[in-house]
């Protein structure tokens, strides 16, 4: 019993409680919530975000942030549309998009590691910059030029009822867990997040780790952009606009500290489920997207407010106890 | 120096006790301070000095006991209140505002005296106070570029502007050059004589305590042990009271040992505006001490050899091959290790486990070809070091931040020894650890040299360098002043080189 | 030489360089765009700077304390909509009341941000990323997806952007621009010459030292957020006056532009240093680039966001590389003459 209680006191336990209540409320509200179709559908609708959330875990653990991910999604999707529109073969275009992602991410990493600029500023600039490039490519058009096999890949299930995008997500999830928990690279990520200088003075190539992370972030965001384009079958300049809010919320709500060095992927999985189920539940109850965004914003604040309040109350009670003695 | 004992004490500490969770930091400590005295407070780490300071400056509150100011009981609940009572403190690392200018830093606590800032008046008065102290600092400069000594001068000026009556100096000399220490002492005496300030002086350097203090109070394990006038105290009696047992000698005498062949040869190593023309040889099993005052750039030479801030010119030869060390990774590969002086900020990741800290610098050894960590092998290594260096920890999965300073130091040693270095650069290996742990660390360094490791030992603790080293390289303001063999080196000869009198051969 | 160096504080130099760059930009565009340098450019840029400038000042106050406010765009949008709707429903409201209403609504939202940051100790980036979404949602809910239309607004408001205080030939100093100047002077005075202003710098420069000096850090940060909200409210009013039609996305994107202006203007993103004057120069630079790029036919106007991103990066990079060098050089030179 006490083990369960302790578990509940932890952040993961708390998230599990919330998740269970969200599931309960949703399934009471709507019969279709628990159906396999709806489950797959709700994952599919947000699969781009949760894929990027996986790499964001690494970046925030490393005490950095990447605000440019959503713009990179937009850029890669638009680049895909533009390339195909101007006659590039599909496969080559896909490769080029991933390359754009790698280059964009490395560009971020370059300023962060070579000039030692804060990632907040660099990626904020590129949030504007990548989006700007996306708009340069497609201006205010909507490009719908993809071959049917590509659209089918984005929209039809390939393994039982499961579409490719979700399989990719699951594959990346397993990879992320393994890297973070069991590899030397994962441990470097934690150490750098706790104290970058300790890592530096231990002869760890801090810049290389950061460079890898930001480049990976670019590639994965570009991949997410491609999947997004396949799912929608068309691209527009504002694709993925302000997705970074959802993505960062998922990571922070999952208990990853914004100051780096602590948190795990388990918590993030729980928080992904919470965010997706909440959005799905709201959609099923006909609540509009704008309000959903507001709820996510509130959730982001709560995810840090609650542990803070908990600590304040704890401290306050301790002080009271001391005074009483 | 005689005390006017008829004076009323300006500050009385009466039976103060303070407890943190498990440890009794202070129990029933009492202390009286008189106007115009310099009162030294000494004790080992953990004796309760810093807790007492925190209580006096209002950062923390005592559980029991009373503070009296000029005879009247007072409650000091925050640092601002302490200031209004005329209690101020200066620390080893002054807390200034780097973006504000010097004058503003001095008068920052006057901000509530009126809505508007009177810049002209402020600059004028700041200049007046500083010149009264005999310090030349441009009051228009921002504080970010000042030397530590200048920053402390600003802190003292700030205290004067607040009509300080009790000035606490918490290890103010730890990072100062000798010249700067002299200047600081002059200022302290001036404050005492001209302004009748009571100064509480905390230092680990007993020589300084004997130079400046009128009375000395010893704390041990949170208890008050004694308060005596300087004339009745000797170094031996003081150390005995601090440690609680007789210590014949601080340092084990150096056993003579033959050193092996040359392993490393550094020639004319220079780095623009940091250090110039450093040349020395290092042999197998040798301990080469690096002595010099703060600001002599000893650490910078170490960092250059470790590749963190590579040198601009000059050469490093390892085993007769000229090598280029431009990153810590290369240094590690070549068998050069550097153990930092700053355990907290640069040495250990405090929230991580003992094991993962030990293997951090050598993690590649523990990876299989997919990059997965072999936990078992890692645990075995950690256990070996735990036994070998006698690291006291409840478990190897314990957060390293919860260990004592001495044990943390051992974890750092383990981390670097596990990279199997040929040369290890130790930067202040005994800083901030208590006397007992110090002796252990010394024994360990000897043993390592005995086993053939070549060691460069940077230390500000002169007796330590003298006792440990085979040879001593002395630096002053980035230049090499000479290398002395340990038998010809004395405290005096090393110090005079470090202070700029070139004597003997180099 | 040294005397000059002593007077030339790094912050001053930074502003001078920016001023010079603005000149370079002006000269460049006047060679590639025909009839570029004319009164219309001045009038147009100055009006849009009035809006971004005030918001940049708002952002500066918060950034000086080591925080950031990403919700300013949403606050501008909400106040613009709220005041616009009040005015459409009730044409009797006087200008002063309308302005006060805008400032009040902004202050309210700013104090919510401030409360979460200062009292609940949540990092500002998280709080304001959250409230950016929340305030936008509030606007959507409140507006019920309706738009404030120009036709319903009182005439004085619609005329406001074209009211001139001073005119010289065809150069006009618009009332809104004059208003911005008043805000600039007011806040420059506050930051430079009041104890509150100095505390703002102190808290950002070294929070621990500020605490030790007995400053109520959290109160100061809270006040900074409230002031930021108030100025965002004022910006909302100006936004309403300038554009008239207010939709649910009004003001979105301004949060990034305001941060960009501040950063380009040389305010340290880690707090403690920077000036109001610099921030406004940053706003001028950004608006000038935008207005010029639109008229430069060789290049798609869609390039301007991409350019903006690069501009932010390079200005931060110059700060951290070149300005640092200059700072060290200056200190070295000065300390040599001292000793």
Coordinates of C-alpha atoms in Angstrom, one line a residue, chain C residues 8-15 323 326-327 330:
Chain C
X8 CA 32.2 55.8 -24.8
X9 CA 30.4 53.2 -22.6
X10 CA 29.8 50.0 -24.5
X11 CA 26.0 50.6 -24.4
X12 CA 26.4 54.0 -26.1
X13 CA 28.6 52.5 -28.8
X14 CA 26.0 49.8 -29.4
X15 CA 23.3 52.5 -30.0
X323 CA 30.8 44.0 -28.0
X326 CA 35.3 46.0 -27.1
X327 CA 34.4 45.8 -23.5
X330 CA 38.2 49.3 -23.1

